[in-house]
PDB file of C-alpha atoms in Angstrom:
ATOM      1  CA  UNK A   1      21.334  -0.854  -3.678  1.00 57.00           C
ATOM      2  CA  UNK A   2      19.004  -3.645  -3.559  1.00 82.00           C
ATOM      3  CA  UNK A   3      15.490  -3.295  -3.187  1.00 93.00           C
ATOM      4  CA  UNK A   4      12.658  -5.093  -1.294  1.00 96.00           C
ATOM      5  CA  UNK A   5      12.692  -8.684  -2.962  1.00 97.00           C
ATOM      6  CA  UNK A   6       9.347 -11.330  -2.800  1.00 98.00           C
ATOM      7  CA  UNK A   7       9.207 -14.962  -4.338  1.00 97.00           C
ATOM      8  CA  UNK A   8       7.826 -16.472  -5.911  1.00 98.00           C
ATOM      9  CA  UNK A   9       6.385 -13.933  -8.396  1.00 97.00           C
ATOM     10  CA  UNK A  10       3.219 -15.884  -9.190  1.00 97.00           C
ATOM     11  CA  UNK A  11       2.290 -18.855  -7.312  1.00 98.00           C
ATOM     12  CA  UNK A  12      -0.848 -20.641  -8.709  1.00 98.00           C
ATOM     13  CA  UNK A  13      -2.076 -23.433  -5.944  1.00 98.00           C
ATOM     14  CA  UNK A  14      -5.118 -25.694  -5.355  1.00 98.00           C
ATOM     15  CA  UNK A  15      -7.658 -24.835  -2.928  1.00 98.00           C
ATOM     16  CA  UNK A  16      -7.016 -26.501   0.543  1.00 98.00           C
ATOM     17  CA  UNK A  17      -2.988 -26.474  -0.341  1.00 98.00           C
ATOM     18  CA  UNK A  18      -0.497 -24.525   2.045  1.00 98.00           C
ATOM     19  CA  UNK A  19       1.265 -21.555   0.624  1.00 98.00           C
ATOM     20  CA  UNK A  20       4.912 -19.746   1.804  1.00 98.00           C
ATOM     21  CA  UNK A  21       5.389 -16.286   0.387  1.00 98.00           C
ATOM     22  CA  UNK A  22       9.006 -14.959   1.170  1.00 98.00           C
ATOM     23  CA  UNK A  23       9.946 -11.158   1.296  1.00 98.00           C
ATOM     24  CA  UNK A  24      13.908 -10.008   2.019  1.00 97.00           C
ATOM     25  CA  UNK A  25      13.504  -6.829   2.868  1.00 96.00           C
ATOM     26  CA  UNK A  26      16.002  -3.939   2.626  1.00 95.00           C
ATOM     27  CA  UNK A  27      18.864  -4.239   4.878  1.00 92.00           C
ATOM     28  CA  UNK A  28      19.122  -2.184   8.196  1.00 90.00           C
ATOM     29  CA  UNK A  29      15.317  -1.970   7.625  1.00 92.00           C
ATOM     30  CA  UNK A  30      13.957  -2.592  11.428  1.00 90.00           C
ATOM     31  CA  UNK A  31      10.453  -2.658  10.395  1.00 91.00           C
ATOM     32  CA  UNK A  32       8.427  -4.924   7.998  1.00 94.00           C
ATOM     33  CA  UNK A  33       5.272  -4.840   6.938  1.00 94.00           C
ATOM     34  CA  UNK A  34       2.868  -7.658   4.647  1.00 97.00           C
ATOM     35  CA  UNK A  35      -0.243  -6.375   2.886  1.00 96.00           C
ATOM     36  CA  UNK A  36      -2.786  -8.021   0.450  1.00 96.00           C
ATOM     37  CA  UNK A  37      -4.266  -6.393  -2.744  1.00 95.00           C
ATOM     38  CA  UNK A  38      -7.510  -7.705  -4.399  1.00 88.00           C
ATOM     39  CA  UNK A  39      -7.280  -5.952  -8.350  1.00 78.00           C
ATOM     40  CA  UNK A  40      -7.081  -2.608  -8.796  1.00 68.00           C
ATOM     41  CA  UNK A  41      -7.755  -1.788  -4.991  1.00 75.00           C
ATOM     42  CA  UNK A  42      -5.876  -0.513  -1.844  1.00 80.00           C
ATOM     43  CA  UNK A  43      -3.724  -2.252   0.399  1.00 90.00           C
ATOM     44  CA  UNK A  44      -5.144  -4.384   3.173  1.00 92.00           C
ATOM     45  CA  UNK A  45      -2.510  -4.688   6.167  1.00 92.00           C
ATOM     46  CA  UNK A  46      -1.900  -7.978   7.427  1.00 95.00           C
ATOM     47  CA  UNK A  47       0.691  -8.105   9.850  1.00 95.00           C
ATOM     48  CA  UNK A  48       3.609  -5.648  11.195  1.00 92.00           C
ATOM     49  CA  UNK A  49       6.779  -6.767  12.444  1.00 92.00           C
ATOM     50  CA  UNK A  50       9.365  -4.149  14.522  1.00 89.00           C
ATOM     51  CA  UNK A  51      12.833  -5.049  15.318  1.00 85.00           C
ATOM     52  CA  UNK A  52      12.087  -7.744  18.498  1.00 84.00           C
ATOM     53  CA  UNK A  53       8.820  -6.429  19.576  1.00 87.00           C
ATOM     54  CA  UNK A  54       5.995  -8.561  19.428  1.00 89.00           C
ATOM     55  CA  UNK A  55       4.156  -8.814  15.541  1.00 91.00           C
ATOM     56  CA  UNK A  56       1.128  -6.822  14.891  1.00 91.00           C
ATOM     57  CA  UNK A  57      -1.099  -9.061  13.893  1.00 93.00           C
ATOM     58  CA  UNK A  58      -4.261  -7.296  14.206  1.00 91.00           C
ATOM     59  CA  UNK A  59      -4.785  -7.416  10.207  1.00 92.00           C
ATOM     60  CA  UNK A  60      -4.388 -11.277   9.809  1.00 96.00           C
ATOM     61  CA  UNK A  61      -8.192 -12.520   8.516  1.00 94.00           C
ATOM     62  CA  UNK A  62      -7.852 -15.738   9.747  1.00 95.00           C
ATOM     63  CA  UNK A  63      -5.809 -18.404  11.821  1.00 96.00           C
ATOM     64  CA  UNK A  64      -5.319 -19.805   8.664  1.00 98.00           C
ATOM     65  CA  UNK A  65      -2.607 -16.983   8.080  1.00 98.00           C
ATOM     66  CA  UNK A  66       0.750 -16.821   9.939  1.00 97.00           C
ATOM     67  CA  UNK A  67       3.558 -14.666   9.742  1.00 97.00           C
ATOM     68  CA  UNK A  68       7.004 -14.852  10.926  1.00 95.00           C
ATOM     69  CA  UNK A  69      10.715 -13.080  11.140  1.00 95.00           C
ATOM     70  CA  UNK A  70      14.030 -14.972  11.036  1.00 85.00           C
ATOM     71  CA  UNK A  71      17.049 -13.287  12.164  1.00 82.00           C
ATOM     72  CA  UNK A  72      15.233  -9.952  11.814  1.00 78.00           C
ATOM     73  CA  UNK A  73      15.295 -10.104   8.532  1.00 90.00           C
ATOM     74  CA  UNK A  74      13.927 -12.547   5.986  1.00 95.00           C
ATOM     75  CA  UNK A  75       9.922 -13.001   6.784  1.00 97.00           C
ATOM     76  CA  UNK A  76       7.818 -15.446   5.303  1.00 98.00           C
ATOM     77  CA  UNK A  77       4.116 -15.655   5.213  1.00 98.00           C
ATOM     78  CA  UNK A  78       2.373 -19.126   5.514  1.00 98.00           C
ATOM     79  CA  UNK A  79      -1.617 -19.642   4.396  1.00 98.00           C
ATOM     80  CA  UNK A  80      -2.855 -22.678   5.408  1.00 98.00           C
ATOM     81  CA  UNK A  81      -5.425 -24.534   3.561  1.00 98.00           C
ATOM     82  CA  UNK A  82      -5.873 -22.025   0.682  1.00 98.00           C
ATOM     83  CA  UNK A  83      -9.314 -20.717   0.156  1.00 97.00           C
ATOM     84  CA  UNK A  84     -10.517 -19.436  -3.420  1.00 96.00           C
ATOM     85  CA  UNK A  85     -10.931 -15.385  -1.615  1.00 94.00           C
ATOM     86  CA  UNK A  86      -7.188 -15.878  -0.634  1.00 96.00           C
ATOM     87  CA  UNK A  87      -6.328 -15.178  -4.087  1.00 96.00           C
ATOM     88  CA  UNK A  88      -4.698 -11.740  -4.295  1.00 97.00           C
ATOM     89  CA  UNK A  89      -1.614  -9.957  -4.745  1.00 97.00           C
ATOM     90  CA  UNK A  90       0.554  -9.648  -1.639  1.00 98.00           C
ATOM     91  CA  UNK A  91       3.011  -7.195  -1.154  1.00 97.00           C
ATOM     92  CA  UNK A  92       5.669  -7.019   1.472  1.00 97.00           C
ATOM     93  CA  UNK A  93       7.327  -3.716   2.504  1.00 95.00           C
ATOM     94  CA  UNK A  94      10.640  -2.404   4.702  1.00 94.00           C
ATOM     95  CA  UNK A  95      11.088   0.474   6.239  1.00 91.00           C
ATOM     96  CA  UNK A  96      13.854   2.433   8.767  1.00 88.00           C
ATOM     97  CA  UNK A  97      12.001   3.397  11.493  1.00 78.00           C
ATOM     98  CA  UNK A  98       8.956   2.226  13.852  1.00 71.00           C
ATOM     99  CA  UNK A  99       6.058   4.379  12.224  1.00 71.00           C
ATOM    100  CA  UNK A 100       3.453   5.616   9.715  1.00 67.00           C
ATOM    101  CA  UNK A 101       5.473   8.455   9.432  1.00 74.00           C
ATOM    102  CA  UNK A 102       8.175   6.766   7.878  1.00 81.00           C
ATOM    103  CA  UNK A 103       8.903   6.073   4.269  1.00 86.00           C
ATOM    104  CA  UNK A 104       7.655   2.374   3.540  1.00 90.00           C
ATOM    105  CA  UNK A 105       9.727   0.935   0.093  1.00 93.00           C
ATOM    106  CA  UNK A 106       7.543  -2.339  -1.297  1.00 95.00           C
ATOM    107  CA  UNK A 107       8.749  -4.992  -3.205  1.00 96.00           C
ATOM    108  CA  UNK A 108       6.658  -5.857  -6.073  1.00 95.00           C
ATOM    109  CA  UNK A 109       4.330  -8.416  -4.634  1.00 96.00           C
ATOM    110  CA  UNK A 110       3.571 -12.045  -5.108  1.00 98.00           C
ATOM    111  CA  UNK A 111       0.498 -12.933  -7.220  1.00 97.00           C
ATOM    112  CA  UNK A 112      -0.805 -15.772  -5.434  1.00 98.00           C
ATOM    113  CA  UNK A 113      -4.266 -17.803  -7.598  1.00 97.00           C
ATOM    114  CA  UNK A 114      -5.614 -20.423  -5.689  1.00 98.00           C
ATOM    115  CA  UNK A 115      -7.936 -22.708  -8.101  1.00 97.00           C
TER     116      UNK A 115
ATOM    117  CA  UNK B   1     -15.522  -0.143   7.129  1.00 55.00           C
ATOM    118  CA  UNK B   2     -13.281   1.430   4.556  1.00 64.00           C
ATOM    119  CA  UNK B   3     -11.450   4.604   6.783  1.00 80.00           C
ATOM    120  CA  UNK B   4     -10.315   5.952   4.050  1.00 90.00           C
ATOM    121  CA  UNK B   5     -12.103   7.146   0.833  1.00 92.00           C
ATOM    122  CA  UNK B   6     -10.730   8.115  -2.510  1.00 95.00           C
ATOM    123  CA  UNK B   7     -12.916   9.987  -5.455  1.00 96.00           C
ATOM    124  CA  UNK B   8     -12.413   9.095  -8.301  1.00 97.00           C
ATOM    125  CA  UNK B   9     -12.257   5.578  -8.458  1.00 94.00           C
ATOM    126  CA  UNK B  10     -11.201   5.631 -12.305  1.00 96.00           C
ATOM    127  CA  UNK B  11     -10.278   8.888 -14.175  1.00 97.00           C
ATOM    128  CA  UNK B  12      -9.646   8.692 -18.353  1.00 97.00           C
ATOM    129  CA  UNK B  13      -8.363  11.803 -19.040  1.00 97.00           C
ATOM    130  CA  UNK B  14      -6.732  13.188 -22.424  1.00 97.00           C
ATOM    131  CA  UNK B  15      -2.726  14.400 -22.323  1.00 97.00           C
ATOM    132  CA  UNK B  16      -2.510  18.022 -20.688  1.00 97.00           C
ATOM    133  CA  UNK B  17      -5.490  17.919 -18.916  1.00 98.00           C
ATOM    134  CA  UNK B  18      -5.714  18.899 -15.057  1.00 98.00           C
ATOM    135  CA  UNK B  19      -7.325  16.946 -12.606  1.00 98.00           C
ATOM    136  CA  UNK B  20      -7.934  16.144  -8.852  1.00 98.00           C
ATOM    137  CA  UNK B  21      -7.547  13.127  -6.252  1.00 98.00           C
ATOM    138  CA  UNK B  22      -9.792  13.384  -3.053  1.00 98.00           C
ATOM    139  CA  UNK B  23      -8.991  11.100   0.159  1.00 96.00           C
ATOM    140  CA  UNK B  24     -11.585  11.640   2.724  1.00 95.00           C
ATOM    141  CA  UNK B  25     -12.254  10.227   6.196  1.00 93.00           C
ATOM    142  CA  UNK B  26     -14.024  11.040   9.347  1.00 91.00           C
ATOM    143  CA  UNK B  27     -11.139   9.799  11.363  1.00 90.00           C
ATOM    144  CA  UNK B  28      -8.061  12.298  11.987  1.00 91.00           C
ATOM    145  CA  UNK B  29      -4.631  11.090  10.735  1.00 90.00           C
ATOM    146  CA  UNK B  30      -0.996  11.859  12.206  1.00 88.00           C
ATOM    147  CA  UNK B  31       0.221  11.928   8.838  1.00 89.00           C
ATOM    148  CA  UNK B  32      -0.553  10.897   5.592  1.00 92.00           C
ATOM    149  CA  UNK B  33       1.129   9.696   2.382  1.00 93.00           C
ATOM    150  CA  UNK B  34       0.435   9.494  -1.168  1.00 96.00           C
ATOM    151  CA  UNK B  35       2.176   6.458  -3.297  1.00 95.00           C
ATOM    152  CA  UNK B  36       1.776   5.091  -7.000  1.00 96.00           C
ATOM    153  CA  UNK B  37       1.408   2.064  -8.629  1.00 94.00           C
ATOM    154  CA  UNK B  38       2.222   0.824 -11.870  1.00 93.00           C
ATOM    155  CA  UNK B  39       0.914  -2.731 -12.998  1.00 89.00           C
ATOM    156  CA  UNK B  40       3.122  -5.630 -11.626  1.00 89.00           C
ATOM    157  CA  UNK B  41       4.736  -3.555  -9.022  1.00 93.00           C
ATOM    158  CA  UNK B  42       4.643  -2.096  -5.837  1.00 93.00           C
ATOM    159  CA  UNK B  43       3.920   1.549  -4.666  1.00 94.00           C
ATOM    160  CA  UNK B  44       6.384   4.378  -4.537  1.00 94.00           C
ATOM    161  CA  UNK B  45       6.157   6.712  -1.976  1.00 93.00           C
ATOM    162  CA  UNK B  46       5.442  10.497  -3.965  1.00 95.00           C
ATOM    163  CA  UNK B  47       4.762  12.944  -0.672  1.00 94.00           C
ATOM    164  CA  UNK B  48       4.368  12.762   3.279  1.00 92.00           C
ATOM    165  CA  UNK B  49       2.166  15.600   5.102  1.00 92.00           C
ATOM    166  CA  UNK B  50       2.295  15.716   8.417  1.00 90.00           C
ATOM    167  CA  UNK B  51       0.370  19.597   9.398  1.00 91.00           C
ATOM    168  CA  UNK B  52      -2.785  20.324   8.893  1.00 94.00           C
ATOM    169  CA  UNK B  53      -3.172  22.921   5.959  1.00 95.00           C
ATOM    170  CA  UNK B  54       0.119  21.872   4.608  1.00 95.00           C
ATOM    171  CA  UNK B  55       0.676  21.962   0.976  1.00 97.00           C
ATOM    172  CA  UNK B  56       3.595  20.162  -0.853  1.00 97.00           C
ATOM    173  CA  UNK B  57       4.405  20.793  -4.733  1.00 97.00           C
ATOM    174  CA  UNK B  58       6.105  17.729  -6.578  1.00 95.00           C
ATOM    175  CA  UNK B  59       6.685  19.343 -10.054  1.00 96.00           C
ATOM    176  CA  UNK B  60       3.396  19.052 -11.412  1.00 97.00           C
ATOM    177  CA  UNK B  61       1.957  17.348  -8.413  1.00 97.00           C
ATOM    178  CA  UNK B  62       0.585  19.836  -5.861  1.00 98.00           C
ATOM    179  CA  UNK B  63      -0.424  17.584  -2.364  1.00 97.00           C
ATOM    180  CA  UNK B  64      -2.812  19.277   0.086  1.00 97.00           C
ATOM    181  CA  UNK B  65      -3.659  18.055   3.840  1.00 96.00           C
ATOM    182  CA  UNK B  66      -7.128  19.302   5.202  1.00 96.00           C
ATOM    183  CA  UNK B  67      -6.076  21.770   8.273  1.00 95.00           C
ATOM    184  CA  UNK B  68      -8.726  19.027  10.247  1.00 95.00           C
ATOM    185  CA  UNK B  69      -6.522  16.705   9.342  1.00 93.00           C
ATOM    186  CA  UNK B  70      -8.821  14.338   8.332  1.00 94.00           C
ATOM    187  CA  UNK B  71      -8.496  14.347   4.299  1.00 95.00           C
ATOM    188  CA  UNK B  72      -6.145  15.330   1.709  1.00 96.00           C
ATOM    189  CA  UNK B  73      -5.913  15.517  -2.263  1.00 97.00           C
ATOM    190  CA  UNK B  74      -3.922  15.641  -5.040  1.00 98.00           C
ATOM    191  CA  UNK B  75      -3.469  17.897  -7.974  1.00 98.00           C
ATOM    192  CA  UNK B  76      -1.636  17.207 -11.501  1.00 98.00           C
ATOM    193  CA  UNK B  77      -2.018  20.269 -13.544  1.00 98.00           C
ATOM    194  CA  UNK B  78      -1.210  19.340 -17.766  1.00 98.00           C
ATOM    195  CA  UNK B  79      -1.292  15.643 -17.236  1.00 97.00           C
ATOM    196  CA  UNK B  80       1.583  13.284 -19.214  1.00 97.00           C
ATOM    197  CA  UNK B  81       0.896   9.633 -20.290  1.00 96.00           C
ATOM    198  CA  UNK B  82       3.743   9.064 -17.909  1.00 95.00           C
ATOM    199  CA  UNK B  83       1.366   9.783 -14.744  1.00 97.00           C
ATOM    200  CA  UNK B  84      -0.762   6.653 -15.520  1.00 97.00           C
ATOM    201  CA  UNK B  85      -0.765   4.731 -12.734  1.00 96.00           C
ATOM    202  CA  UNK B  86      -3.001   3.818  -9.531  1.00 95.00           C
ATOM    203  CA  UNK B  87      -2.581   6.505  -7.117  1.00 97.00           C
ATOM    204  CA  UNK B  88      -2.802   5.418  -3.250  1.00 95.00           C
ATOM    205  CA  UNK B  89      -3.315   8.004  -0.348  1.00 95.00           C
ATOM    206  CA  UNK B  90      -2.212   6.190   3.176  1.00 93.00           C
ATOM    207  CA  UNK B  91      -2.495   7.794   6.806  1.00 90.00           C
ATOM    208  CA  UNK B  92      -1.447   6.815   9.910  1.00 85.00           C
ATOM    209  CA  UNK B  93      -4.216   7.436  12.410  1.00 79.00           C
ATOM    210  CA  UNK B  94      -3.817   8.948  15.745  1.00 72.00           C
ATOM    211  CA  UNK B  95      -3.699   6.076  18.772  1.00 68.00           C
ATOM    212  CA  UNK B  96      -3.316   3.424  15.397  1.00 65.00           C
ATOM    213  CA  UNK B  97       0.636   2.454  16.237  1.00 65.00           C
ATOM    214  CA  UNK B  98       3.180   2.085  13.413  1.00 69.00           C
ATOM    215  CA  UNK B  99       0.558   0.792  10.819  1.00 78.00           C
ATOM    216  CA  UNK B 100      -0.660   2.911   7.359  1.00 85.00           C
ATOM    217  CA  UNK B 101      -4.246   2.574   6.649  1.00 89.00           C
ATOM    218  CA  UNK B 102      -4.601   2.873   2.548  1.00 91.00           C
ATOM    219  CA  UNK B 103      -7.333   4.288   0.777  1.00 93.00           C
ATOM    220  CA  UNK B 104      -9.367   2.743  -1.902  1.00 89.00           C
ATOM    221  CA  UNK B 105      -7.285   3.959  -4.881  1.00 93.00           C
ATOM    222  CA  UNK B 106      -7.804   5.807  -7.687  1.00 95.00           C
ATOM    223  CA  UNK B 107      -6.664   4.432 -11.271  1.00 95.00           C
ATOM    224  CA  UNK B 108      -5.559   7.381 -13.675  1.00 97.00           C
ATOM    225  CA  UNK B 109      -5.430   6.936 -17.148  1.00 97.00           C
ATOM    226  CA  UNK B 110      -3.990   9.767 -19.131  1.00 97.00           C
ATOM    227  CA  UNK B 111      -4.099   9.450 -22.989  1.00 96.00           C
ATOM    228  CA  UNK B 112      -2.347  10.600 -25.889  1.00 92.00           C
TER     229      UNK B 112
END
């Protein structure tokens, strides 16, 4: 079956430019998580989003990024007026059930350069 | 404040060689995963522990969680080229909701 999806793959952008990264998750998934990756490091978690609950969006580092959930489904994340330390690697992931315990299946990430 | 730490950070090693990944943290964890990278993709999921003390064998993987609960590591015994890759322990802390919280990595390089 099909995986967790992102798009663009690589999205190079000019500093102060707005960015949408897209991430289709697997279906049935309920829960869906974004994370950013600086080279070679871990994951940081941005935002969490479970079935009709409210978003976690404890991990976001700025109001400059937003997150949202269409249709429980599709989920697109939006930075606003790229900064040069926005550039990373951000990976959405899916998963069937509301916590850590459960299996999380990532999609392999959007390379985002701002310039 | 990085919660959780991995040792290594890089590891070269030569083909059949054994070797171990530490995750450490002063915080206790409900669970915890290990997942690997390769370059351009996302990680894979390779073990959950959820008891303290548990121990989990992968083929030549062997996954350990401290019986405190509060670090973990992993074991390859006669590494393969094929295990090169940037492994990723992750933990869900106690009282943290649905969240993981990843640790720094470790990138494994095992040559020929």
């Amino acid at each position: 079956g099909a995986g967790v999806s992102q798009s663009p793959s690589n999205k190079v952008t000019e500093k102060g430019k707005d960015v949408e990264l897209r991430c289709d998750p697997i279906s049935g998934h309920t829960a869906l998580y974004w994370y950013r990756q600086s080279l070679g490091q871990g994951l940081e978690f941005l935002i969490y989003f479970q079935g009709n609950s409210a978003p976690d969006k404890s991990g976001l580092p700025s109001d400059r990024f937003s997150a949202e959930r269409t249709g429980g489904s599709v989920s697109t994340l939006t930075i606003q007026r790229t900064q040069q330390e926005d550039s990373a690697v951000y990976l959405c992931a899916s998963s069937l059930g509301q916590g850590a315990i459960y299996e999380q299946y990532f999609g392999p990430g959007t390379r985002l350069t701002v310039t | 404040t990085q919660l959780l730490e991995q040792s290594p950070q890089f590891l070269s090693i030569q083909e059949g060689e054994n070797l171990t990944v530490y995750c450490n943290s002063s915080s206790v964890f409900s669970s915890l995963q290990w997942y690997r990278q390769e370059p351009g993709e996302g990680p894979v999921l390779l073990v959950t522990v959820v008891t303290g003390g548990e121990v989990k064998k992968l083929k030549r993987l062997t996954f350990q969680f401290g019986d405190a609960r509060k670090d973990s590591s992993l074991h390859i015994t006669a590494a393969q080229p094929g295990d090169t890759g940037l492994y990723l322990c992750a933990g869900g802390l106690r009282g943290g909701g649905n969240k993981l919280t990843f640790g720094t990595g470790t990138q494994l390089k095992v040559e020929l």
